[in-house]
Coordinates of C-alpha atoms in Angstrom, one line a residue:
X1367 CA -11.7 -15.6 -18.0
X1368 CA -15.0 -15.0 -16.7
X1369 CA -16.0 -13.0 -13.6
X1370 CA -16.1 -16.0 -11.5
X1371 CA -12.9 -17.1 -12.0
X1372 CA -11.5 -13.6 -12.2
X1373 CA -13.2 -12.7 -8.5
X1374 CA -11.6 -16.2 -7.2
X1375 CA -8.1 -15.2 -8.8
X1376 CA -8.6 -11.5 -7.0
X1377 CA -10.0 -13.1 -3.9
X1378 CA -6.9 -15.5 -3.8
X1379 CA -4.5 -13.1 -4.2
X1380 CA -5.5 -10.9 -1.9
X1381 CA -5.3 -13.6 0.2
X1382 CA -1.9 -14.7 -1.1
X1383 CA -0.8 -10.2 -0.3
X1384 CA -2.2 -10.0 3.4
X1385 CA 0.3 -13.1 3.7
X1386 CA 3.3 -11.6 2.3
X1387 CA 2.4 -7.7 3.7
X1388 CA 2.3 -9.6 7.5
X1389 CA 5.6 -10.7 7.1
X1390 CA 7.0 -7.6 5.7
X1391 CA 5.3 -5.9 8.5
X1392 CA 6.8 -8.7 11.0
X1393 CA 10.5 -8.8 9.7
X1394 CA 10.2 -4.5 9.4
X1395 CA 8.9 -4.5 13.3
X1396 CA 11.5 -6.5 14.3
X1397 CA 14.1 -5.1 12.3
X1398 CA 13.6 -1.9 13.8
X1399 CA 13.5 -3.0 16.9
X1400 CA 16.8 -4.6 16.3
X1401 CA 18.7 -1.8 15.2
X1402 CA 17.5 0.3 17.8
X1403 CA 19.6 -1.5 20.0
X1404 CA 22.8 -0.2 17.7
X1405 CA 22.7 2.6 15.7
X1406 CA 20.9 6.2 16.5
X1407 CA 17.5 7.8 16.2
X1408 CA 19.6 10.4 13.9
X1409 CA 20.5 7.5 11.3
X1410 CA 16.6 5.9 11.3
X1411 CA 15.5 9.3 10.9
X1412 CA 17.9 9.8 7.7
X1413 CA 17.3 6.5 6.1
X1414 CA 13.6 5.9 6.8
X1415 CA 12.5 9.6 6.2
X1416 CA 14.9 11.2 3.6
X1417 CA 16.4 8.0 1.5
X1418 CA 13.3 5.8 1.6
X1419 CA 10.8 9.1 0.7
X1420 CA 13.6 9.0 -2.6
X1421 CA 13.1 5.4 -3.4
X1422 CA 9.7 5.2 -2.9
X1423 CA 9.0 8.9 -5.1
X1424 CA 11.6 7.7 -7.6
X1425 CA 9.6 3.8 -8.1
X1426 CA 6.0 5.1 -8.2
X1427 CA 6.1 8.0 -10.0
X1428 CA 7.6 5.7 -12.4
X1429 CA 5.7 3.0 -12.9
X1430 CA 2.4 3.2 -10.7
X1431 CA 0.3 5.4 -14.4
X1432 CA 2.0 2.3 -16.1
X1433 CA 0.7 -0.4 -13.5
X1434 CA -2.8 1.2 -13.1
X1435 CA -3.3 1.6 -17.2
X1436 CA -2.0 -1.7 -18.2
X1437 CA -4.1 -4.0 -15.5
X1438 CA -7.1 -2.0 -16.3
X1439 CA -9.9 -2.7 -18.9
X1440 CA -8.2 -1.0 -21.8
X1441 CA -4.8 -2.8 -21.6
X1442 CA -6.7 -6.4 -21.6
X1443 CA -7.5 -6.9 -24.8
X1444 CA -4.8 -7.0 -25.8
X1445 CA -2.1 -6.6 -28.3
X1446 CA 0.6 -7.8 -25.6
X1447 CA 3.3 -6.5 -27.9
X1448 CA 2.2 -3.1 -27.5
X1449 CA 1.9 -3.3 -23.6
X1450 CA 5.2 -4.9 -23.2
X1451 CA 6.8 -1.8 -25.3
X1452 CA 4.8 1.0 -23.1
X1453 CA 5.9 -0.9 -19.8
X1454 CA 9.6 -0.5 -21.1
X1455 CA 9.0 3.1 -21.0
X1456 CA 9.3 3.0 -17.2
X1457 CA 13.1 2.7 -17.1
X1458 CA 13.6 5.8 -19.1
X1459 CA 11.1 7.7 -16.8
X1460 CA 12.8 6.1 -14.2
X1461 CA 16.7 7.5 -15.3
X1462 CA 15.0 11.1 -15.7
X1463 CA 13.4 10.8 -12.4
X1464 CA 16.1 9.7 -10.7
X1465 CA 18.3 12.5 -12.2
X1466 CA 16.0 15.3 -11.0
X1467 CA 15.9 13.4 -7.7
X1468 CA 19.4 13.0 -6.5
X1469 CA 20.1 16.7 -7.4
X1470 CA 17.7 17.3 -5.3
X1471 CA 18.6 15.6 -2.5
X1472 CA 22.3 16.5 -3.3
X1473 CA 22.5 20.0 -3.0
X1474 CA 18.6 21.4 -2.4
X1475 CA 18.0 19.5 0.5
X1476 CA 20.2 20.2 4.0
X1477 CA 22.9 17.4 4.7
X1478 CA 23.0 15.8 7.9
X1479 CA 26.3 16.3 10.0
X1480 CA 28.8 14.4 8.3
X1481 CA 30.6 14.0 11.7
X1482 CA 27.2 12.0 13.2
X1483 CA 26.0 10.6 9.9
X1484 CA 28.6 10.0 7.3
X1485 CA 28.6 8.9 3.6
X1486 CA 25.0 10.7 2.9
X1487 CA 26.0 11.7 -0.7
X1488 CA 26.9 7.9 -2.1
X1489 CA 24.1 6.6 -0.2
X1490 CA 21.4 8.9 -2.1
X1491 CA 23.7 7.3 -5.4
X1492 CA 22.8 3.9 -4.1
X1493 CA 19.2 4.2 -3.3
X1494 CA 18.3 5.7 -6.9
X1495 CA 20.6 2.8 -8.3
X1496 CA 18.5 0.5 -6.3
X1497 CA 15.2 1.9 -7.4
X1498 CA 16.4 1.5 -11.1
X1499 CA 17.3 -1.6 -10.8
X1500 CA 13.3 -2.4 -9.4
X1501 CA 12.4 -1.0 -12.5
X1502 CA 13.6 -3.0 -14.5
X1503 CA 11.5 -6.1 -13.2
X1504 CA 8.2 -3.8 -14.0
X1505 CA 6.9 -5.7 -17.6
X1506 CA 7.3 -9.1 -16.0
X1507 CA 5.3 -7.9 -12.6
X1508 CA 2.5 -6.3 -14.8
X1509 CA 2.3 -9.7 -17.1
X1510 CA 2.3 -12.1 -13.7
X1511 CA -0.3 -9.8 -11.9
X1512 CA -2.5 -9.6 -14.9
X1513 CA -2.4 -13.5 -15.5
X1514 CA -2.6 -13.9 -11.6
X1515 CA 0.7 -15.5 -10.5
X1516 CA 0.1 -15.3 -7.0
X1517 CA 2.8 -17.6 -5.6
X1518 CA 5.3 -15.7 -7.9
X1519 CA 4.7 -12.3 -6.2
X1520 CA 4.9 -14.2 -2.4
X1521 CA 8.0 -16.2 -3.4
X1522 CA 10.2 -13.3 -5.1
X1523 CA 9.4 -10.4 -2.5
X1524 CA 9.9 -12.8 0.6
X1525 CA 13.6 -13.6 -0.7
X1526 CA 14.0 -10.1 -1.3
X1527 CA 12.9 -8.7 1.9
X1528 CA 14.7 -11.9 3.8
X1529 CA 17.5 -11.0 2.0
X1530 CA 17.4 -7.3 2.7
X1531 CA 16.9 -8.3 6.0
X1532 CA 19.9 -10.4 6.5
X1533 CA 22.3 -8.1 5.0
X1534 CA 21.5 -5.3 7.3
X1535 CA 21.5 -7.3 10.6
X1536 CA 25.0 -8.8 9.4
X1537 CA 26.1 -5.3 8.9
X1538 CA 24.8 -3.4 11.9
X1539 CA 25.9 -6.1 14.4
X1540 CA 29.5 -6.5 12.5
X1541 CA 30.6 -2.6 11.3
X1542 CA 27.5 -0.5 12.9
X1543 CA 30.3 2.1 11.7
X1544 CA 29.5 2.0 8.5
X1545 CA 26.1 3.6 9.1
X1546 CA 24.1 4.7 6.0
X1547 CA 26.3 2.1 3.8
X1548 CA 24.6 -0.6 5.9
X1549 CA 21.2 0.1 4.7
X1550 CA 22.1 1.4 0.9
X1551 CA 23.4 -2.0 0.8
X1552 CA 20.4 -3.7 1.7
X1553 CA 18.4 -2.1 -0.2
X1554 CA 20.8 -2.4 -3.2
X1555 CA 20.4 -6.6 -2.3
X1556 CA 16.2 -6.3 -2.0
X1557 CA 16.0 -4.7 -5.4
X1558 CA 18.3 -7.4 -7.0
X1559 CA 16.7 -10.2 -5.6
X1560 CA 13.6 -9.1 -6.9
X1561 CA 14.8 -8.9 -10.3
X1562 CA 16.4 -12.2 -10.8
X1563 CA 13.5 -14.0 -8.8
X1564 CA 11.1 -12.8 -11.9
X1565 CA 13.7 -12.8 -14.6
X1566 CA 14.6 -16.8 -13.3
X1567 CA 10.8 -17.6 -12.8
X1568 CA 10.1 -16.7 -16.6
X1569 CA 13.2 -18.0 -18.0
X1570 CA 11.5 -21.2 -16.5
X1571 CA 8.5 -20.5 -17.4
X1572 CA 8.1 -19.4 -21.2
X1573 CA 7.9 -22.3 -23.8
X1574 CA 6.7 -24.5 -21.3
X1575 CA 3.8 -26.7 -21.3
X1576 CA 2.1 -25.0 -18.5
X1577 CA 2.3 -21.8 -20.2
X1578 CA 0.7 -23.4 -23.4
X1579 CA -2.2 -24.8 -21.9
X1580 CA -2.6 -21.0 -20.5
X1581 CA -2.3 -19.5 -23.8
X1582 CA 0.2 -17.1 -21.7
X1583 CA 0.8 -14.4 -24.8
X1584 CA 4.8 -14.7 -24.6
X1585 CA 6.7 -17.7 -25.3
X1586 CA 10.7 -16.3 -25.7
X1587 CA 12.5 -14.3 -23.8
X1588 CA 13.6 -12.3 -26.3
X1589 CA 9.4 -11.3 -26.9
X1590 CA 9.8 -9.5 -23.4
X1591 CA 12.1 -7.1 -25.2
X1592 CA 10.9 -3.8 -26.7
X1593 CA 10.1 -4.8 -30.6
X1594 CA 8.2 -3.8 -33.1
X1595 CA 5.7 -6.0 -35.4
X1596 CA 5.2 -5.0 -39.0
X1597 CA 2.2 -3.2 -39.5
X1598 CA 1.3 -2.5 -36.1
X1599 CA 2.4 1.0 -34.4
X1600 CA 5.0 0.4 -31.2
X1601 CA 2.1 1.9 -28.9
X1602 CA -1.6 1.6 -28.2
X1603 CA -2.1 5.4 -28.0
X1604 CA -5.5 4.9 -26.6
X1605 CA -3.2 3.4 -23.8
X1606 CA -0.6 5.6 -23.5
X1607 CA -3.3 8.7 -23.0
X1608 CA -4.4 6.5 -20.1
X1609 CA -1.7 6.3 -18.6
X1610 CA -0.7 10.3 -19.2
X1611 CA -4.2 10.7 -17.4
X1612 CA -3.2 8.0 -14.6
X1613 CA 0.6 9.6 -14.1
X1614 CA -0.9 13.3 -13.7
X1615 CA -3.0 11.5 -10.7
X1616 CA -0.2 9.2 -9.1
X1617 CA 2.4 12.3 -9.0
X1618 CA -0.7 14.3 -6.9
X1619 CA -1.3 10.9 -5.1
X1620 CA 2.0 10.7 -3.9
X1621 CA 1.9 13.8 -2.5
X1622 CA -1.0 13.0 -0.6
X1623 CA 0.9 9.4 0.3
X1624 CA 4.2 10.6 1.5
X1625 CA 2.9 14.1 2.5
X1626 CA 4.2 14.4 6.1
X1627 CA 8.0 13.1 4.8
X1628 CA 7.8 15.8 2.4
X1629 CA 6.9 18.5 4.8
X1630 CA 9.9 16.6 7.1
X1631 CA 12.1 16.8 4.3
X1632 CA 11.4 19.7 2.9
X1633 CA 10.7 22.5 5.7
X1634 CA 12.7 21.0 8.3
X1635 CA 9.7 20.7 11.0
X1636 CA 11.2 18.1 12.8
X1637 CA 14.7 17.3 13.4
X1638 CA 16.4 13.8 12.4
X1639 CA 16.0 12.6 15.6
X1640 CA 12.2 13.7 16.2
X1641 CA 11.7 12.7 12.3
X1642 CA 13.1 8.7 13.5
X1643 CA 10.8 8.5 16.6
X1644 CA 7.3 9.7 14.4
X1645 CA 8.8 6.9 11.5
X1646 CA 8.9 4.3 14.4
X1647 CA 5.6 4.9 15.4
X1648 CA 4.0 5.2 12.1
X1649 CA 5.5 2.0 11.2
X1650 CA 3.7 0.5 14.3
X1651 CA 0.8 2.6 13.5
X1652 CA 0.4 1.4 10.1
X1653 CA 1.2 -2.5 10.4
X1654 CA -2.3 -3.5 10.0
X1655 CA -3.6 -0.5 7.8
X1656 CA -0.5 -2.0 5.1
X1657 CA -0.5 -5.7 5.5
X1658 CA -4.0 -6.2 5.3
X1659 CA -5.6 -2.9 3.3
X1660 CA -2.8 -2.4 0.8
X1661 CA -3.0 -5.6 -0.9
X1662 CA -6.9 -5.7 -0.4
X1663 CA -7.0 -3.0 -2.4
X1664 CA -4.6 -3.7 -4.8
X1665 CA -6.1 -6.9 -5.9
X1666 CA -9.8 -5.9 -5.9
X1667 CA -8.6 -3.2 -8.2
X1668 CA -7.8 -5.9 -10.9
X1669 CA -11.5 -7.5 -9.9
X1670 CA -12.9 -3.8 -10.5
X1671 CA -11.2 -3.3 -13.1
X1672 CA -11.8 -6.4 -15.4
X1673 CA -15.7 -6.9 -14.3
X1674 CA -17.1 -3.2 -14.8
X1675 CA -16.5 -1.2 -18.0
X1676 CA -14.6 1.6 -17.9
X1677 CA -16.7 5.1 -18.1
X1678 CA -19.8 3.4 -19.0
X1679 CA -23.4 3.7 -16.4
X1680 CA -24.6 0.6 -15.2
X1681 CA -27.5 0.2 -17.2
X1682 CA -25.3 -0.4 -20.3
X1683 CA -23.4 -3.7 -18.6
X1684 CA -24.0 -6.9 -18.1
X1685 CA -26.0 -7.1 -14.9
X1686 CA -24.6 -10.4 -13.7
X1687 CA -21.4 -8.7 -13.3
X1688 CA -22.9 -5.3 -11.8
X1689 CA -24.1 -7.3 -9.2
X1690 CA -21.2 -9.1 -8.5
X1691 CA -19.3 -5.8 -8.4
X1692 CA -21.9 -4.2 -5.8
X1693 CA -22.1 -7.2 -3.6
X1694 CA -18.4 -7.7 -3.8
X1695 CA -17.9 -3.5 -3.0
X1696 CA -20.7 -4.2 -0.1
X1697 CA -18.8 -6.4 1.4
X1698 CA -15.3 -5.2 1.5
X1699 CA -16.4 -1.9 3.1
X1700 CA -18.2 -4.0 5.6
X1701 CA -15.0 -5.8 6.2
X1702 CA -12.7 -3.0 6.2
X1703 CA -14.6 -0.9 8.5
X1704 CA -15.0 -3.6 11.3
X1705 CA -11.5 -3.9 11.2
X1706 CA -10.4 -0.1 11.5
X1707 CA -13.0 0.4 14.2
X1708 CA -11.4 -2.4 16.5
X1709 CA -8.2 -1.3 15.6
X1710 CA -9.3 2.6 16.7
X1711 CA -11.1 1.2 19.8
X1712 CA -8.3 -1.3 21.6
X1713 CA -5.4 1.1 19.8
X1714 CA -6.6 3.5 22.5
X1715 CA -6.2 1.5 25.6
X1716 CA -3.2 -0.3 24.3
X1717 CA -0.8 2.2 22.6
X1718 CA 1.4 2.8 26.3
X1719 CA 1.7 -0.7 26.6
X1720 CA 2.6 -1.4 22.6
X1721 CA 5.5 1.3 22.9
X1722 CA 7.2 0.4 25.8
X1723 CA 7.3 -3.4 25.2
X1724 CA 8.8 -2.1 21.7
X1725 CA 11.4 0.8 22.3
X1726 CA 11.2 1.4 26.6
X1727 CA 11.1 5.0 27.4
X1728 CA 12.6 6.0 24.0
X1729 CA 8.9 5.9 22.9
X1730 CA 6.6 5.9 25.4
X1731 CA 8.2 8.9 27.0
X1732 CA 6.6 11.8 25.7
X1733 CA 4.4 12.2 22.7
X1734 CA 4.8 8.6 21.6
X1735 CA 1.5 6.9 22.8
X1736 CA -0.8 10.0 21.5
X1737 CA 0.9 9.8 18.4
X1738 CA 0.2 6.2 18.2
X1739 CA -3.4 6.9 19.8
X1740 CA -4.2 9.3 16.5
X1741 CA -3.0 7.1 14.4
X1742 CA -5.5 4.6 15.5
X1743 CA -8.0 6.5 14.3
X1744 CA -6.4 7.6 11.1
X1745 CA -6.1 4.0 10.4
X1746 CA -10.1 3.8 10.3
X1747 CA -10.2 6.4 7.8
X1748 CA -7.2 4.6 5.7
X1749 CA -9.6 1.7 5.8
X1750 CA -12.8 3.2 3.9
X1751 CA -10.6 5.4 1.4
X1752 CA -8.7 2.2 0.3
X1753 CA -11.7 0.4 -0.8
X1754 CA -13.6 3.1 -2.0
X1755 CA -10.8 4.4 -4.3
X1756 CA -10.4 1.0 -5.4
X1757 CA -13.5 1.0 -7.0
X1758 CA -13.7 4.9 -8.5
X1759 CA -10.7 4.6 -10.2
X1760 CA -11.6 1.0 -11.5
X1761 CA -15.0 2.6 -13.0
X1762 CA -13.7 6.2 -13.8
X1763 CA -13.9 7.0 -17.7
X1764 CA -10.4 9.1 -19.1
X1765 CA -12.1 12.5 -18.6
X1766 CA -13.7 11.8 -15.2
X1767 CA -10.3 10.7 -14.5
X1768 CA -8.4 13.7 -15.5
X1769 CA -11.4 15.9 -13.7
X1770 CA -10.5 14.0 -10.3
X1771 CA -6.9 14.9 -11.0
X1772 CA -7.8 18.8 -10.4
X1773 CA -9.8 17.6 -7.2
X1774 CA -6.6 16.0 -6.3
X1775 CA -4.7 19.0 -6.7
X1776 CA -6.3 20.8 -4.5
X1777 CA -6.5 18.0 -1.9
X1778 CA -2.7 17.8 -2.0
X1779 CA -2.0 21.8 -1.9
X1780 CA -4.4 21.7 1.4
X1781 CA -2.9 18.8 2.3
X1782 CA 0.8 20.1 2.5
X1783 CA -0.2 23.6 4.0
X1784 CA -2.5 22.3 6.8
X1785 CA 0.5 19.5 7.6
X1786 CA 3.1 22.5 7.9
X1787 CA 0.3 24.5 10.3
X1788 CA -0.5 21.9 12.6
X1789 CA 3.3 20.8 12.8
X1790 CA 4.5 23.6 13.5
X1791 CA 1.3 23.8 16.3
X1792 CA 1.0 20.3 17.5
X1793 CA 4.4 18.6 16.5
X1794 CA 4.1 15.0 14.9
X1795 CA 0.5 14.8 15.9
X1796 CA -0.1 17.6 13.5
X1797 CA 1.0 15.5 10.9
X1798 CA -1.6 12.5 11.4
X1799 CA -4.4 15.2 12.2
X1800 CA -3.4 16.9 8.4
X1801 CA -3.9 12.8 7.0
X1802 CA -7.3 12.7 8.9
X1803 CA -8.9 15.5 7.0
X1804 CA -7.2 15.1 3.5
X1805 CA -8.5 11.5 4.3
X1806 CA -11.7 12.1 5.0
X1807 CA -12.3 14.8 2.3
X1808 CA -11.2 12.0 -0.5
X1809 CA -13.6 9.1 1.4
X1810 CA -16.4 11.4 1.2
X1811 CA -15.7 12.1 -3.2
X1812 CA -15.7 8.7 -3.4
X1813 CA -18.8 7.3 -1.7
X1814 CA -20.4 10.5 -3.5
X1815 CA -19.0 8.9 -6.9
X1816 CA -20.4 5.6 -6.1
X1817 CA -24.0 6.8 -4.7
X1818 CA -23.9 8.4 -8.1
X1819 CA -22.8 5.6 -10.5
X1820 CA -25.8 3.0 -8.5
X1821 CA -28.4 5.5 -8.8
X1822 CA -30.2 4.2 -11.3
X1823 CA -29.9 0.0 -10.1
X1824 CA -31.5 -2.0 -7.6
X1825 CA -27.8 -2.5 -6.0
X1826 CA -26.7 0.0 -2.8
X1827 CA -23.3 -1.4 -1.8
X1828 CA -22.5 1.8 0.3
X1829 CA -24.9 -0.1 3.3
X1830 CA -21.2 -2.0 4.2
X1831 CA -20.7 1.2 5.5
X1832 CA -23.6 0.4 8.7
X1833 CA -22.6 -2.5 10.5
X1834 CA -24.8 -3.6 13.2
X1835 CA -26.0 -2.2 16.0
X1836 CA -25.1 -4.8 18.4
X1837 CA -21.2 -4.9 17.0
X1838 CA -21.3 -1.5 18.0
X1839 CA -23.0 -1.7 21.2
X1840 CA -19.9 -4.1 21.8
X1841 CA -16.8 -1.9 20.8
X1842 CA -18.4 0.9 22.8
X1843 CA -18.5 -1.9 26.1
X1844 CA -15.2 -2.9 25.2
X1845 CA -14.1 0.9 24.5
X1846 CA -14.7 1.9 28.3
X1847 CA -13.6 -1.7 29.8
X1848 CA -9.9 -1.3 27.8
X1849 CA -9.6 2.4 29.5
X1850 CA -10.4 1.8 32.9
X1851 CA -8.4 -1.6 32.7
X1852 CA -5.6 1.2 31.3
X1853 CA -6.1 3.6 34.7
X1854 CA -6.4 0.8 37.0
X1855 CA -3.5 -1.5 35.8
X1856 CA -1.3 -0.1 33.2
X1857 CA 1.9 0.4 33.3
X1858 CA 3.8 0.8 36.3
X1859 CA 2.7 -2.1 38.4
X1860 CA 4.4 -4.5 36.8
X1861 CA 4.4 -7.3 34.5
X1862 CA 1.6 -9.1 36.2
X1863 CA -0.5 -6.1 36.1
X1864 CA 0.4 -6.0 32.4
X1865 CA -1.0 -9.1 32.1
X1866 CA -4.3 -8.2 33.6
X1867 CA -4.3 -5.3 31.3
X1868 CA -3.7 -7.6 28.1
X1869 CA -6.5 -10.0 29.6
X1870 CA -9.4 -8.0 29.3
X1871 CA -8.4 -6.3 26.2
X1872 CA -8.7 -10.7 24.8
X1873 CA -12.0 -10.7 26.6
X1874 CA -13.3 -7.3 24.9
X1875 CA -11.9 -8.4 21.6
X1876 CA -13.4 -12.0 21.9
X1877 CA -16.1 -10.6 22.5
X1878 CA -16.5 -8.4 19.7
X1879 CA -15.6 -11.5 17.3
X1880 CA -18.4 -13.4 18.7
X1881 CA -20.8 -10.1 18.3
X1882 CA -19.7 -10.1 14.4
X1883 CA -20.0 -13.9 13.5
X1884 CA -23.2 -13.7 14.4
X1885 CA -24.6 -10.6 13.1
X1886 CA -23.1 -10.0 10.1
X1887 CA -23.0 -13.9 8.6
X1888 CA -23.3 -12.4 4.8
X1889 CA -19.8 -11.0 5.6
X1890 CA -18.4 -14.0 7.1
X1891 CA -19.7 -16.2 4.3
X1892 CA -18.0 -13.8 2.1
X1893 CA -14.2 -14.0 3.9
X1894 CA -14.8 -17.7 4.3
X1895 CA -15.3 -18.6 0.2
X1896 CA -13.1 -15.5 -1.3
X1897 CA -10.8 -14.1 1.1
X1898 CA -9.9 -17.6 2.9
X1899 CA -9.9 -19.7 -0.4
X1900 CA -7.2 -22.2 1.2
X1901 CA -8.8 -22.5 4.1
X1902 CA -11.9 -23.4 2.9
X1903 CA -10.6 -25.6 0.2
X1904 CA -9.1 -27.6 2.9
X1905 CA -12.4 -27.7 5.3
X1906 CA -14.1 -29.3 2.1

């Protein structure tokens, strides 16, 4: 596959990820919204804090060092045999994580009032038994990400989450009494849709004629089995050390990820209740920073990673692709930081108005809008770091790898000490504050790393991060419009006030658009032939 087609395939599923991440982001918002109306803060704070930090620590410290080495340069070429064994290993890790997990949660962890929230000791059972059962889906998603089966990925984890979704409406609405039962069970029904939507999709799939005219490297079911071929050792060690190198990083990265509902967890900060109101908001927070960055990142990582050669300087690849790679880099910072700097300027003016449209007084009464106000800005900051990662780890070698993972370590003991200060100072905005810095500090390693690795070329991609000045002569107009429109008519004039308010924020934002289109056209161009490939296949 060469680097045009691989770019296209990146580019369209990117596309294909922003799509699927909106509606998880959609169905979540509203789901949330929904059960607010039946069940307490108390029991969101339990199951989106403690039992989802478990699923989520349980699934990627499993299989994200698998994932990252196997779509990278080194597991390409290829003894599929070999990768397919190695992927299998992340069950196993999985059982041994879970173990250590649910002790933990069992009996180091305080229990919630049994009288308030009941069943919390089969529903830790259920989530771990969910997140193993996710695992076992993990060497058919590597194989359909690194041939780019876009529409598989869309198709299995909407029925999942419209399934999940489903359940727990059912539930709440029918025996709300059943409390944290309700949502182990839907999580239980997410993880088994997603298995049998890849295991039915390949069953399909192998030995047919499509798959032939790919030269897909498995043609059985039983070849997706661990196996070993004569003459041939069961592992690529050269492999397997990458991924030792990548696990060492993903268990600090967590840490960094999930930092504030480890310090909730852990050191009791917050209460359950305080703990369901911050989740609330960070969900809100977050919407666009996950269903738009996320999978941005995620699928330019497999660009990266298949264009540029691991650990080797630029002057010793192909130029053609080098190029590619910088204008490609160039471009997504551009991208990514226009879109976190409207988000930071209208999430100012707007974040009273967001919150109680969404929850009433629940969250716009106290702390709630300058949660969601820092959170604004933090979502600037995820913006840059997504990209830029994407790219360093893409072009790290092994050692500069296992280097970063000391730089990490020290990020992440900072990290969880500064969170725990400005808690215990600020409250949840101590939390967000803690992400800023840990944030920024990792931004500013990368964009070192990748001033470094284009030193000695023609190409500066790092310019994406200086967007015009006239785009930000408009977000600073639009910036002090959006506030006084907030003093003057937001929010306890009424609706039609309201209205007023949201009208000039369209105006301001329009504006901005119109600022952007015709400034920054390379950019445009660029969204218009990779990010939008549909779109513009259909304009044609």
């Amino acid at each position: 596959m060469g680097s045009e087609d691989v770019l296209k395939s990146a580019s369209t599923l990117a596309s294909y990820n922003v799509l699927l991440q909106v509606m998880f982001r959609v169905l979540t918002f509203l789901l949330n919204a929904f059960t607010l109306r039946f069940v307490s803060k108390e029991l969101i704070g339990v199951v989106n804090v403690r039992l989802m930090l478990l699923y989520s620590t349980l699934v990627f410290l499993s299989r994200e060092a698998f994932r990252r080495a196997c779509l990278s340069g080194e597991g390409a070429g290829r003894n599929w045999r070999q990768v397919i064994n190695l992927l299998w290993l992340t069950f196993p890790v999985g059982c041994v994580w879970g173990v250590v997990l649910v002790c933990v949660w069992w009996w180091l962890l305080q229990a919630p009032d049994p009288e308030s929230i009941p069943h919390y000791v089969p529903a830790v059972g259920l989530f771990c038994l969910a997140a193993l059962t996710e695992l076992l889906a993990e060497p058919l998603w590597v194989l359909a990400h690194a041939h780019m089966f876009v529409r598989l990925k869309v198709i299995a984890e909407s029925l999942a989450m419209i399934a999940k979704c489903l359940v727990t409406v059912v539930m709440v609405v029918s025996a709300p009494q059943w409390g944290l039962y309700i949502f182990s069970a839907a999580q239980c029904v997410y993880a088994g849709f997603l298995l049998l939507c890849y295991v039915l999709y390949f069953v399909s799939f192998l030995g047919s004629e499509e798959a032939e005219k790919k030269l897909f490297p498995v043609s059985h079911m039983k070849d997706l089995l661990p196996s070993r071929v004569d003459h041939e050792p069961l592992l690529n060690w050269k492999l397997t050390t990458l991924t030792w190198s990548f696990f060492k990083q993903s268990f600090l990265k967590q840490i960094l990820t999930e930092g504030e509902r480890y310090v909730m967890t852990f050191l009791n900060v917050l209460n359950f209740g305080d703990q369901g109101v911050y989740d609330i908001i960070n969900n809100l927070g977050s919407m666009v920073a996950r269903f738009l960055f996320l999978p941005i990142e995620e699928s330019f990582y497999v660009f990266f990673a298949k264009v540029l050669e691991r650990g080797r300087d630029v002057q010793h690849q192909k130029q053609e692709e080098v190029s590619m790679a910088a204008e490609v880099l160039e471009c997504l910072l551009k991208l990514v930081l226009l879109i976190g700097l409207i988000i930071t300027v209208f999430g100012y003016a707007y974040s009273y108005l967001a919150l109680d449209i969404y929850g009433g007084e629940l969250l716009s009464s106290g702390a709630g809008p300058a949660l969601l106000r820092c959170y604004s800005c933090y979502v600037l900051l995820l913006a840059i770091n997504g990209v830029t990662e994407c790219f360093v780890f893409a072009a790290m070698s092994k050692e500069e790898v296992d280097r970063y993972n000391l730089v990490m370590l020290g990020l992440s003991a900072s990290f969880l000490l500064l969170s725990y200060w400005l808690t215990w100072m600020l409250g949840g905005i101590g939390f967000i504050l803690a992400n800023c810095c840990n944030m920024a500090l990792r931004i500013t390693h990368s964009i070192v790393y990748i001033h470094r690795y284009f030193l000695q070329s023609e190409y500066t991609p790092l310019w994406g991060l200086r967007p015009h000045s006239a785009v930000i002569i408009a977000l600073g107009v639009s910036s002090i419009l959006t506030t006084c429109s907030e003093s003057l008519f937001c929010c306890d004039g009424g609706w039609l006030l309201r209205l007023v308010h949201v009208a000039v924020g369209a105006v301001c934002l329009l504006g901005v658009v119109i600022t952007v289109f015709l400034t920054e056209t390379r950019l445009v161009q660029f969204v218009r032939t990779q990010l939008l490939p549909k779109y513009t296949k259909k304009r044609t």
